[in-house]
Amino acid sequence: MIAMPTDQRGMAFLDEVIEEVPGGERLLHCLQCGSCSGSCPNGPDMDYTPRSIFALIAAGQREKVLSSNTMWCCVSCYACTTRCPQNIPITDVMYALKRISLREGMATGTDAPALAKTFTGLLERYGRSFELGLASRYYLFNKPLSMLKMGPLGFSMFTRGRMSLTPTRIRQLDQLHAIIEKARQLGGAT
Amino acid sequence: MKYAYYPGCSLETSGAAYDVSTRAVANLLNLHLVELDDWNCCGATEFFSQDELTASAVVARNLALVGPDFDQLVAPCTACYLNLKKTDHLMRGDKKMSDKINEALAAGGLNHQAGRVQVRHLLDVIHADVGEAAIRDKVVRPLNGLKVACYYGCQMVRPFNDVDDSEQPTKLDDVLAWLEAEPTHFSAKAYCCGGHMTQISEPQAFELIRRILQNAADGGADMIACLCPMCQLNLDAYQSRVNRHFHADFRMPVVYFTQLMGLAFGVERKKLGFGKEIVAAGPVLERKLRTLQQVG
């Protein structure tokens, strides 16, 4: 077998990805058939299509994979997952690549991580999502010029009673926070 | 029929029409939906991109809040539906993960026994538990002449395909036919609406929205019926920007299937959230449904 580049823990990248995904060992069975790439609605915008990404993972091309925009183009439509003849949980692999890439600070060239972080920040603060808060914070810090374009849309949503100016808070925020804190501890995130 | 009801965040605001029409229709069909007390956001696709265990624990809090009187949890939003179902599925299949999630829940005095609660999508409940006879029985204002493209999107039919076909689902078409509307040929019915891509990369999202609107228009649809607040938002609220981007002229109203059910059941339009859509459905409905002109 060809020697593969390894990460600091001395683990081949393929194993690292497999460990991160429930059912990830199915990756070993990838046939490189390309059903995933052909099914992907965002395939044309990816640095590497899903099929290429799996080849790169197997080849231990850690940096190329983790700094690519591929997983950030994935919007979880699961078309690839249901079509994969080898039952690889492809969408979950994409989620795993997002997580590893974020942990390693390698997510660049996309606003997707900023949106994800703004979203979960609000979830943690209120227990519910807050669309106006999400839109204003995310656009202000990431695409301030787009705020002008979004203005009319926001106004139409507001006049139709589809946008709240204030967030809804759950009652037992302390309970939610305790759960989140414990989960982070168990996952080794704190 | 009694169910715990998880509306999800969108149904409180941008998808309010879905919530109000769901409640109105459930009432008429004797579906007793009891809102889950103090439910929290499911994290959509955003939390799982960052930390799987924490994301799962946040979802599992909702499953743990389902009281002992209930064994079914109904979600109308497909993203919420999938997160709830996927988390329960994960806990059933992975003992180690399940133990960790429960350890996190225990910090908040909660516990979830995987498999105790069945997570259902609203459409499945309406199609399977209520069924054709009971629905036809309630129709007082048949939707004859209304051509509807039935749009399922992704997450109700994928990755789990135990409720409907993952490529060419039919259950929403059935329900619309029971209301005597005419479901159109619509091969994009389970295509992706772009999800959060409207926030991240507009050109990417706009092309996905365009092909769905185009396919619905090509099939002769008067409007699109959908079952997910994210799909509704993308196809409806972004439609004018999609038109500008492609120099197109789509005028395709996008409503929730529960709104059309309510309409056929004789409920007043304003009690079903009609008028909240950006591309107005009113003129099309009035033109197509003669009975509406008399009743309102």
Short mmCIF file of C-alpha atoms in Angstrom, two decimals:
data_model
loop_
_atom_site.label_atom_id
_atom_site.label_comp_id
_atom_site.label_asym_id
_atom_site.label_seq_id
_atom_site.Cartn_x
_atom_site.Cartn_y
_atom_site.Cartn_z
CA MET A 1 0.00 0.00 0.00
CA ILE A 2 1.15 3.55 -0.74
CA ALA A 3 2.25 5.50 2.32
CA MET A 4 -0.27 8.26 2.96
CA PRO A 5 0.40 11.63 4.56
CA THR A 6 -0.90 11.71 8.13
CA ASP A 7 -2.06 14.42 10.52
CA GLN A 8 -0.42 15.27 13.85
CA ARG A 9 -2.00 12.27 15.52
CA GLY A 10 -0.39 10.04 12.98
CA MET A 11 -3.74 9.05 11.57
CA ALA A 12 -4.41 8.83 7.88
CA PHE A 13 -6.85 11.51 6.77
CA LEU A 14 -9.27 8.88 5.53
CA ASP A 15 -9.43 7.37 9.02
CA GLU A 16 -9.83 10.82 10.55
CA VAL A 17 -12.89 11.47 8.36
CA ILE A 18 -14.32 8.00 8.98
CA GLU A 19 -14.05 8.52 12.74
CA GLU A 20 -16.01 11.78 12.47
CA VAL A 21 -19.02 10.30 10.63
CA PRO A 22 -21.53 7.71 11.86
CA GLY A 23 -21.36 5.03 9.16
CA GLY A 24 -18.27 6.71 7.73
CA GLU A 25 -16.50 3.39 7.09
CA ARG A 26 -18.66 3.08 3.97
CA LEU A 27 -16.20 5.56 2.43
CA LEU A 28 -13.84 2.62 1.99
CA HIS A 29 -16.30 1.22 -0.55
CA CYS A 30 -16.45 4.28 -2.85
CA LEU A 31 -16.40 3.13 -6.47
CA GLN A 32 -15.66 6.57 -7.90
CA CYS A 33 -18.81 6.18 -10.01
CA GLY A 34 -19.69 9.87 -9.82
CA SER A 35 -23.40 9.46 -9.07
CA CYS A 36 -22.90 11.95 -6.25
CA SER A 37 -21.33 14.59 -8.46
CA GLY A 38 -24.03 14.17 -11.10
CA SER A 39 -26.77 14.49 -8.46
CA CYS A 40 -25.37 17.53 -6.70
CA PRO A 41 -27.30 20.75 -7.42
CA ASN A 42 -24.26 22.78 -6.41
CA GLY A 43 -21.63 20.57 -8.04
CA PRO A 44 -20.74 23.11 -10.76
CA ASP A 45 -19.70 25.65 -8.11
CA MET A 46 -17.51 23.32 -6.10
CA ASP A 47 -13.69 23.42 -6.22
CA TYR A 48 -13.84 19.62 -6.33
CA THR A 49 -16.99 17.59 -6.96
CA PRO A 50 -17.98 15.06 -4.28
CA ARG A 51 -16.43 12.22 -6.30
CA SER A 52 -13.13 14.09 -6.52
CA ILE A 53 -13.28 14.93 -2.82
CA PHE A 54 -13.54 11.23 -1.94
CA ALA A 55 -10.55 10.46 -4.15
CA LEU A 56 -8.60 13.28 -2.49
CA ILE A 57 -9.55 12.03 0.98
CA ALA A 58 -8.36 8.54 0.10
CA ALA A 59 -5.13 10.04 -1.22
CA GLY A 60 -4.57 11.86 2.07
CA GLN A 61 -4.79 15.33 0.49
CA ARG A 62 -5.87 16.86 3.78
CA GLU A 63 -5.14 20.50 3.12
CA LYS A 64 -6.62 20.53 -0.37
CA VAL A 65 -9.83 18.98 0.93
CA LEU A 66 -10.20 21.07 4.10
CA SER A 67 -9.44 24.39 2.45
CA SER A 68 -11.78 23.73 -0.49
CA ASN A 69 -15.25 25.23 -0.82
CA THR A 70 -16.79 21.84 -1.65
CA MET A 71 -18.45 20.98 1.65
CA TRP A 72 -19.60 24.58 2.12
CA CYS A 73 -21.52 24.33 -1.16
CA CYS A 74 -23.47 21.40 0.29
CA VAL A 75 -26.97 22.47 1.39
CA SER A 76 -28.01 19.04 2.71
CA CYS A 77 -30.45 18.05 -0.03
CA TYR A 78 -29.29 14.41 0.36
CA ALA A 79 -29.71 13.68 -3.38
CA CYS A 80 -26.23 12.10 -3.44
CA THR A 81 -26.86 10.11 -0.25
CA THR A 82 -30.00 8.41 -1.52
CA ARG A 83 -28.45 7.70 -4.93
CA CYS A 84 -25.06 6.38 -3.78
CA PRO A 85 -24.92 2.70 -4.79
CA GLN A 86 -22.48 2.04 -1.94
CA ASN A 87 -24.63 3.65 0.77
CA ILE A 88 -22.03 6.21 1.76
CA PRO A 89 -23.66 8.81 4.03
CA ILE A 90 -22.29 11.53 1.75
CA THR A 91 -24.16 14.49 3.25
CA ASP A 92 -22.91 13.47 6.70
CA VAL A 93 -19.37 13.26 5.31
CA MET A 94 -19.80 16.85 4.09
CA TYR A 95 -20.95 17.90 7.57
CA ALA A 96 -17.88 16.16 9.02
CA LEU A 97 -15.58 17.97 6.60
CA LYS A 98 -17.19 21.27 7.60
CA ARG A 99 -16.53 20.51 11.27
CA ILE A 100 -12.91 19.45 10.77
CA SER A 101 -12.25 22.42 8.51
CA LEU A 102 -13.70 24.83 11.11
CA ARG A 103 -11.76 23.24 13.98
CA GLU A 104 -8.55 23.57 12.00
CA GLY A 105 -9.31 27.15 10.95
CA MET A 106 -9.09 26.13 7.30
CA ALA A 107 -12.51 27.33 6.12
CA THR A 108 -11.81 30.21 3.79
CA GLY A 109 -13.39 31.86 0.78
CA THR A 110 -16.97 31.27 1.88
CA ASP A 111 -19.48 33.05 4.09
CA ALA A 112 -21.09 29.77 5.11
CA PRO A 113 -19.18 29.40 8.42
CA ALA A 114 -20.11 32.96 9.39
CA LEU A 115 -23.78 32.22 8.75
CA ALA A 116 -23.55 29.00 10.75
CA LYS A 117 -21.87 30.72 13.70
CA THR A 118 -24.28 33.66 13.72
CA PHE A 119 -27.21 31.24 13.62
CA THR A 120 -26.05 29.09 16.51
CA GLY A 121 -25.02 32.17 18.51
CA LEU A 122 -28.62 33.38 18.39
CA LEU A 123 -29.95 29.90 19.14
CA GLU A 124 -27.80 29.79 22.26
CA ARG A 125 -28.82 33.25 23.34
CA TYR A 126 -32.59 32.85 22.93
CA GLY A 127 -33.28 29.15 22.46
CA ARG A 128 -35.03 30.04 19.22
CA SER A 129 -33.88 31.36 15.90
CA PHE A 130 -34.32 35.09 15.32
CA GLU A 131 -34.52 35.86 11.63
CA LEU A 132 -34.10 39.63 11.79
CA GLY A 133 -31.17 39.29 14.19
CA LEU A 134 -29.60 36.67 11.95
CA ALA A 135 -30.00 38.68 8.77
CA SER A 136 -28.82 41.98 10.25
CA ARG A 137 -25.78 40.58 12.08
CA TYR A 138 -24.74 38.27 9.27
CA TYR A 139 -25.07 40.84 6.49
CA LEU A 140 -23.59 43.68 8.54
CA PHE A 141 -20.42 41.78 9.35
CA ASN A 142 -20.07 39.78 6.12
CA LYS A 143 -21.71 41.59 3.22
CA PRO A 144 -22.61 45.13 4.31
CA LEU A 145 -23.32 46.20 0.73
CA SER A 146 -25.90 43.48 0.33
CA MET A 147 -27.91 45.06 3.14
CA LEU A 148 -29.15 47.64 0.65
CA LYS A 149 -30.41 44.93 -1.69
CA MET A 150 -32.01 43.04 1.17
CA GLY A 151 -33.85 46.11 2.46
CA PRO A 152 -36.90 45.91 0.18
CA LEU A 153 -37.25 42.17 0.80
CA GLY A 154 -37.09 42.71 4.57
CA PHE A 155 -39.68 45.46 4.29
CA SER A 156 -42.12 43.27 2.33
CA MET A 157 -41.68 40.50 4.87
CA PHE A 158 -42.30 42.93 7.72
CA THR A 159 -45.43 44.50 6.22
CA ARG A 160 -46.90 41.02 5.71
CA GLY A 161 -46.30 40.08 9.32
CA ARG A 162 -43.54 37.65 8.44
CA MET A 163 -40.73 39.23 10.39
CA SER A 164 -40.59 39.85 14.10
CA LEU A 165 -38.63 42.79 15.43
CA THR A 166 -37.96 41.09 18.73
CA PRO A 167 -36.67 37.61 19.51
CA THR A 168 -38.69 34.92 21.28
CA ARG A 169 -36.96 33.42 24.29
CA ILE A 170 -37.66 29.99 25.66
CA ARG A 171 -38.47 29.89 29.41
CA GLN A 172 -35.89 27.34 30.43
CA LEU A 173 -32.83 28.90 28.86
CA ASP A 174 -30.72 27.81 31.84
CA GLN A 175 -31.62 24.21 31.14
CA LEU A 176 -30.67 24.55 27.46
CA HIS A 177 -27.38 26.19 28.43
CA ALA A 178 -26.57 23.41 30.91
CA ILE A 179 -27.20 20.81 28.17
CA ILE A 180 -25.05 22.68 25.65
CA GLU A 181 -22.22 23.18 28.14
CA LYS A 182 -22.20 19.51 29.11
CA ALA A 183 -22.32 18.38 25.47
CA ARG A 184 -19.36 20.61 24.62
CA GLN A 185 -17.43 19.15 27.57
CA LEU A 186 -18.20 15.58 26.51
CA GLY A 187 -17.25 16.32 22.93
CA GLY A 188 -13.94 17.77 24.03
CA ALA A 189 -14.84 21.19 22.61
CA THR A 190 -14.09 23.06 25.87
CA MET B 1 -55.89 11.44 17.24
CA LYS B 2 -53.47 13.20 19.57
CA TYR B 3 -49.98 14.38 18.65
CA ALA B 4 -47.26 16.51 20.17
CA TYR B 5 -46.74 19.44 17.81
CA TYR B 6 -43.38 21.01 17.06
CA PRO B 7 -43.98 24.16 14.96
CA GLY B 8 -40.33 25.26 14.68
CA CYS B 9 -38.99 28.81 14.53
CA SER B 10 -39.95 29.66 10.94
CA LEU B 11 -43.59 28.94 11.63
CA GLU B 12 -43.59 31.65 14.29
CA THR B 13 -42.55 34.36 11.82
CA SER B 14 -41.64 33.98 8.14
CA GLY B 15 -43.75 30.82 7.80
CA ALA B 16 -46.67 32.00 9.98
CA ALA B 17 -49.17 31.12 7.24
CA TYR B 18 -48.13 27.47 7.55
CA ASP B 19 -48.74 27.44 11.29
CA VAL B 20 -52.12 29.15 11.23
CA SER B 21 -53.39 27.03 8.32
CA THR B 22 -52.06 23.84 9.92
CA ARG B 23 -53.92 24.58 13.13
CA ALA B 24 -57.12 25.49 11.27
CA VAL B 25 -57.06 22.34 9.16
CA ALA B 26 -56.09 20.07 12.08
CA ASN B 27 -59.03 21.40 14.01
CA LEU B 28 -61.47 20.44 11.26
CA LEU B 29 -59.90 17.01 10.82
CA ASN B 30 -59.95 16.18 14.54
CA LEU B 31 -56.19 16.07 14.66
CA HIS B 32 -55.43 17.14 18.20
CA LEU B 33 -52.07 18.93 17.91
CA VAL B 34 -50.67 19.92 21.32
CA GLU B 35 -47.74 22.30 21.05
CA LEU B 36 -44.63 21.00 22.76
CA ASP B 37 -44.09 23.22 25.80
CA ASP B 38 -40.95 25.38 25.69
CA TRP B 39 -39.48 23.73 22.60
CA ASN B 40 -36.16 25.06 21.27
CA CYS B 41 -34.76 25.64 17.78
CA CYS B 42 -33.64 22.46 15.99
CA GLY B 43 -30.43 24.13 14.80
CA ALA B 44 -31.38 23.73 11.11
CA THR B 45 -28.33 22.71 9.08
CA GLU B 46 -26.12 25.21 10.87
CA PHE B 47 -25.40 23.52 14.19
CA PHE B 48 -24.43 20.17 12.66
CA SER B 49 -21.75 21.96 10.64
CA GLN B 50 -19.99 22.85 13.86
CA ASP B 51 -20.40 20.25 16.57
CA GLU B 52 -22.35 17.05 16.09
CA LEU B 53 -22.76 16.07 19.74
CA THR B 54 -23.93 19.51 20.87
CA ALA B 55 -26.19 19.86 17.83
CA SER B 56 -27.74 16.46 18.58
CA ALA B 57 -28.21 17.28 22.27
CA VAL B 58 -29.97 20.53 21.35
CA VAL B 59 -32.35 18.61 19.08
CA ALA B 60 -32.78 15.82 21.64
CA ARG B 61 -33.98 18.28 24.28
CA ASN B 62 -37.16 18.57 22.20
CA LEU B 63 -37.58 14.80 21.98
CA ALA B 64 -37.08 14.58 25.75
CA LEU B 65 -39.77 17.22 26.34
CA VAL B 66 -42.46 15.04 24.72
CA GLY B 67 -44.62 13.99 27.67
CA PRO B 68 -45.57 10.39 28.53
CA ASP B 69 -49.08 10.94 27.13
CA PHE B 70 -47.68 11.26 23.62
CA ASP B 71 -45.87 8.80 21.40
CA GLN B 72 -45.83 10.87 18.21
CA LEU B 73 -44.28 14.22 17.43
CA VAL B 74 -45.44 16.09 14.35
CA ALA B 75 -43.34 18.71 12.55
CA PRO B 76 -44.57 20.67 9.51
CA CYS B 77 -41.11 22.11 8.69
CA THR B 78 -39.02 19.59 6.81
CA ALA B 79 -35.72 20.78 8.31
CA CYS B 80 -37.08 20.38 11.85
CA TYR B 81 -38.66 17.06 10.88
CA LEU B 82 -35.37 15.73 9.57
CA ASN B 83 -33.29 16.93 12.54
CA LEU B 84 -35.70 15.40 15.05
CA LYS B 85 -35.95 12.14 13.12
CA LYS B 86 -32.23 11.92 12.38
CA THR B 87 -31.26 12.51 15.99
CA ASP B 88 -33.60 9.81 17.24
CA HIS B 89 -32.28 7.51 14.50
CA LEU B 90 -28.69 8.27 15.48
CA MET B 91 -29.44 7.50 19.13
CA ARG B 92 -31.10 4.20 18.24
CA GLY B 93 -28.17 3.05 16.13
CA ASP B 94 -25.23 4.32 18.16
CA LYS B 95 -25.24 3.41 21.86
CA LYS B 96 -22.12 5.43 22.63
CA MET B 97 -23.54 8.57 21.04
CA SER B 98 -26.90 7.97 22.69
CA ASP B 99 -25.26 7.72 26.13
CA LYS B 100 -23.35 10.95 25.56
CA ILE B 101 -26.47 12.79 24.40
CA ASN B 102 -28.34 11.56 27.46
CA GLU B 103 -25.47 12.58 29.70
CA ALA B 104 -25.75 16.09 28.25
CA LEU B 105 -29.55 16.05 28.64
CA ALA B 106 -29.12 14.92 32.26
CA ALA B 107 -27.30 18.19 32.97
CA GLY B 108 -30.69 19.79 32.30
CA GLY B 109 -32.62 17.10 34.22
CA LEU B 110 -33.87 15.43 31.03
CA ASN B 111 -33.62 12.04 29.33
CA HIS B 112 -34.64 10.70 25.95
CA GLN B 113 -35.26 7.04 25.36
CA ALA B 114 -34.51 6.59 21.67
CA GLY B 115 -37.42 5.15 19.70
CA ARG B 116 -40.07 6.07 22.28
CA VAL B 117 -41.40 8.91 20.19
CA GLN B 118 -42.15 8.54 16.50
CA VAL B 119 -41.26 11.67 14.53
CA ARG B 120 -43.76 12.35 11.74
CA HIS B 121 -44.06 14.92 9.01
CA LEU B 122 -47.41 16.70 8.89
CA LEU B 123 -48.08 15.57 5.31
CA ASP B 124 -47.60 11.93 6.32
CA VAL B 125 -50.06 12.32 9.20
CA ILE B 126 -52.63 13.95 6.93
CA HIS B 127 -52.15 11.39 4.16
CA ALA B 128 -51.93 8.23 6.26
CA ASP B 129 -53.77 8.91 9.54
CA VAL B 130 -56.56 11.14 8.24
CA GLY B 131 -56.72 9.67 4.75
CA GLU B 132 -58.74 10.17 1.60
CA ALA B 133 -62.29 9.55 2.82
CA ALA B 134 -62.10 11.94 5.78
CA ILE B 135 -60.49 14.63 3.66
CA ARG B 136 -62.97 14.33 0.77
CA ASP B 137 -65.73 14.43 3.35
CA LYS B 138 -64.63 17.87 4.54
CA VAL B 139 -64.38 19.46 1.09
CA VAL B 140 -67.14 22.04 0.68
CA ARG B 141 -65.40 24.17 -1.90
CA PRO B 142 -63.69 21.83 -4.41
CA LEU B 143 -60.61 23.30 -6.06
CA ASN B 144 -61.69 22.26 -9.57
CA GLY B 145 -59.76 24.02 -12.27
CA LEU B 146 -56.81 24.96 -10.06
CA LYS B 147 -53.59 23.56 -11.48
CA VAL B 148 -51.06 22.98 -8.72
CA ALA B 149 -47.39 22.00 -8.91
CA CYS B 150 -46.81 19.92 -5.78
CA TYR B 151 -43.37 20.75 -4.44
CA TYR B 152 -41.75 18.48 -1.85
CA GLY B 153 -38.19 19.80 -1.74
CA CYS B 154 -35.57 17.67 -0.07
CA GLN B 155 -35.72 16.86 3.55
CA MET B 156 -39.10 15.19 3.87
CA VAL B 157 -38.20 12.64 1.22
CA ARG B 158 -34.44 12.35 1.80
CA PRO B 159 -32.36 10.75 3.22
CA PHE B 160 -35.19 8.73 4.78
CA ASN B 161 -37.50 7.47 2.05
CA ASP B 162 -39.86 5.61 4.35
CA VAL B 163 -42.68 8.12 3.90
CA ASP B 164 -42.58 8.78 0.17
CA ASP B 165 -40.37 8.16 -2.85
CA SER B 166 -37.14 10.12 -2.64
CA GLU B 167 -37.12 11.05 -6.35
CA GLN B 168 -40.74 11.28 -7.47
CA PRO B 169 -42.93 11.51 -4.37
CA THR B 170 -46.72 11.47 -4.78
CA LYS B 171 -48.42 12.01 -1.42
CA LEU B 172 -48.90 15.73 -1.76
CA ASP B 173 -50.27 15.17 -5.28
CA ASP B 174 -52.77 12.73 -3.72
CA VAL B 175 -53.93 15.24 -1.12
CA LEU B 176 -54.37 17.98 -3.71
CA ALA B 177 -56.33 15.57 -5.92
CA TRP B 178 -58.61 14.75 -2.95
CA LEU B 179 -59.35 18.49 -2.78
CA GLU B 180 -60.22 18.15 -6.49
CA ALA B 181 -57.39 20.40 -7.61
CA GLU B 182 -55.34 19.27 -10.58
CA PRO B 183 -51.74 18.32 -9.72
CA THR B 184 -49.55 19.14 -12.71
CA HIS B 185 -46.66 17.23 -14.21
CA PHE B 186 -43.71 18.57 -12.24
CA SER B 187 -40.44 16.70 -12.54
CA ALA B 188 -38.61 19.20 -10.29
CA LYS B 189 -40.90 18.34 -7.38
CA ALA B 190 -38.07 17.02 -5.20
CA TYR B 191 -35.31 19.33 -6.43
CA CYS B 192 -33.39 21.45 -3.96
CA CYS B 193 -34.59 25.06 -3.43
CA GLY B 194 -31.08 26.13 -2.47
CA GLY B 195 -31.69 26.16 1.28
CA HIS B 196 -29.50 28.72 3.02
CA MET B 197 -27.57 29.38 -0.21
CA THR B 198 -29.73 32.49 -0.77
CA GLN B 199 -27.79 33.97 2.16
CA ILE B 200 -24.38 32.75 1.08
CA SER B 201 -24.15 32.85 -2.70
CA GLU B 202 -27.07 34.36 -4.59
CA PRO B 203 -26.12 33.34 -8.15
CA GLN B 204 -25.91 29.72 -7.01
CA ALA B 205 -29.24 29.86 -5.20
CA PHE B 206 -31.01 31.80 -7.93
CA GLU B 207 -30.28 29.15 -10.55
CA LEU B 208 -31.74 26.45 -8.30
CA ILE B 209 -34.86 28.55 -7.69
CA ARG B 210 -35.16 29.39 -11.39
CA ARG B 211 -35.21 25.79 -12.56
CA ILE B 212 -37.99 24.92 -10.13
CA LEU B 213 -40.13 27.93 -11.11
CA GLN B 214 -39.47 27.23 -14.80
CA ASN B 215 -40.42 23.57 -14.47
CA ALA B 216 -43.62 24.46 -12.61
CA ALA B 217 -44.52 27.05 -15.26
CA ASP B 218 -43.73 24.62 -18.10
CA GLY B 219 -46.13 22.12 -16.53
CA GLY B 220 -48.90 24.72 -16.68
CA ALA B 221 -49.20 25.28 -12.93
CA ASP B 222 -51.24 28.20 -11.58
CA MET B 223 -49.33 28.00 -8.34
CA ILE B 224 -46.93 25.90 -6.31
CA ALA B 225 -48.02 24.11 -3.14
CA CYS B 226 -45.17 23.47 -0.75
CA LEU B 227 -44.59 21.86 2.63
CA CYS B 228 -41.49 23.58 3.96
CA PRO B 229 -41.03 27.18 5.13
CA MET B 230 -37.49 27.41 3.71
CA CYS B 231 -38.72 26.32 0.26
CA GLN B 232 -41.61 28.78 0.47
CA LEU B 233 -39.29 31.63 1.44
CA ASN B 234 -36.81 30.94 -1.34
CA LEU B 235 -39.37 30.42 -4.12
CA ASP B 236 -41.67 33.25 -3.03
CA ALA B 237 -39.64 36.03 -1.40
CA TYR B 238 -36.70 35.75 -3.79
CA GLN B 239 -38.83 35.40 -6.93
CA SER B 240 -38.59 39.06 -7.94
CA ARG B 241 -34.80 39.00 -7.49
CA VAL B 242 -34.61 35.80 -9.54
CA ASN B 243 -36.63 37.55 -12.24
CA ARG B 244 -34.23 40.48 -12.23
CA HIS B 245 -31.18 38.22 -12.26
CA PHE B 246 -32.36 36.19 -15.28
CA HIS B 247 -34.50 38.87 -16.99
CA ALA B 248 -37.38 36.49 -16.43
CA ASP B 249 -41.02 37.16 -15.62
CA PHE B 250 -42.18 34.49 -13.23
CA ARG B 251 -45.39 35.28 -11.38
CA MET B 252 -45.84 32.01 -9.56
CA PRO B 253 -47.60 32.14 -6.19
CA VAL B 254 -46.17 29.71 -3.66
CA VAL B 255 -48.51 28.64 -0.87
CA TYR B 256 -48.56 25.94 1.79
CA PHE B 257 -50.62 22.84 1.05
CA THR B 258 -52.46 23.38 4.33
CA GLN B 259 -53.69 26.75 3.06
CA LEU B 260 -55.24 25.04 0.05
CA MET B 261 -56.76 22.38 2.29
CA GLY B 262 -58.33 25.06 4.45
CA LEU B 263 -59.63 26.83 1.39
CA ALA B 264 -61.29 23.65 0.14
CA PHE B 265 -62.74 23.06 3.61
CA GLY B 266 -64.45 26.46 3.41
CA VAL B 267 -62.26 28.36 5.89
CA GLU B 268 -61.97 32.11 5.28
CA ARG B 269 -58.78 33.03 3.46
CA LYS B 270 -57.57 35.50 6.06
CA LYS B 271 -57.77 32.77 8.71
CA LEU B 272 -55.40 30.67 6.61
CA GLY B 273 -52.63 33.22 6.26
CA PHE B 274 -53.37 34.07 2.63
CA GLY B 275 -51.98 37.51 1.82
CA LYS B 276 -48.69 36.83 3.60
CA GLU B 277 -47.11 35.51 0.42
CA ILE B 278 -45.06 38.06 -1.53
CA VAL B 279 -46.26 36.88 -4.95
CA ALA B 280 -50.00 37.27 -4.39
CA ALA B 281 -52.10 34.12 -4.67
CA GLY B 282 -55.43 35.97 -4.36
CA PRO B 283 -55.91 37.06 -7.99
CA VAL B 284 -55.11 33.58 -9.32
CA LEU B 285 -57.45 31.90 -6.85
CA GLU B 286 -60.25 34.32 -7.67
CA ARG B 287 -59.80 33.81 -11.39
CA LYS B 288 -59.66 30.04 -11.16
CA LEU B 289 -62.17 29.28 -8.46
CA ARG B 290 -65.57 30.69 -9.24
CA THR B 291 -66.92 29.67 -5.84
CA LEU B 292 -64.42 32.03 -4.19
CA GLN B 293 -65.89 35.07 -5.87
CA GLN B 294 -69.13 34.53 -3.96
CA VAL B 295 -67.77 33.48 -0.57
CA GLY B 296 -64.47 35.36 -0.15
#
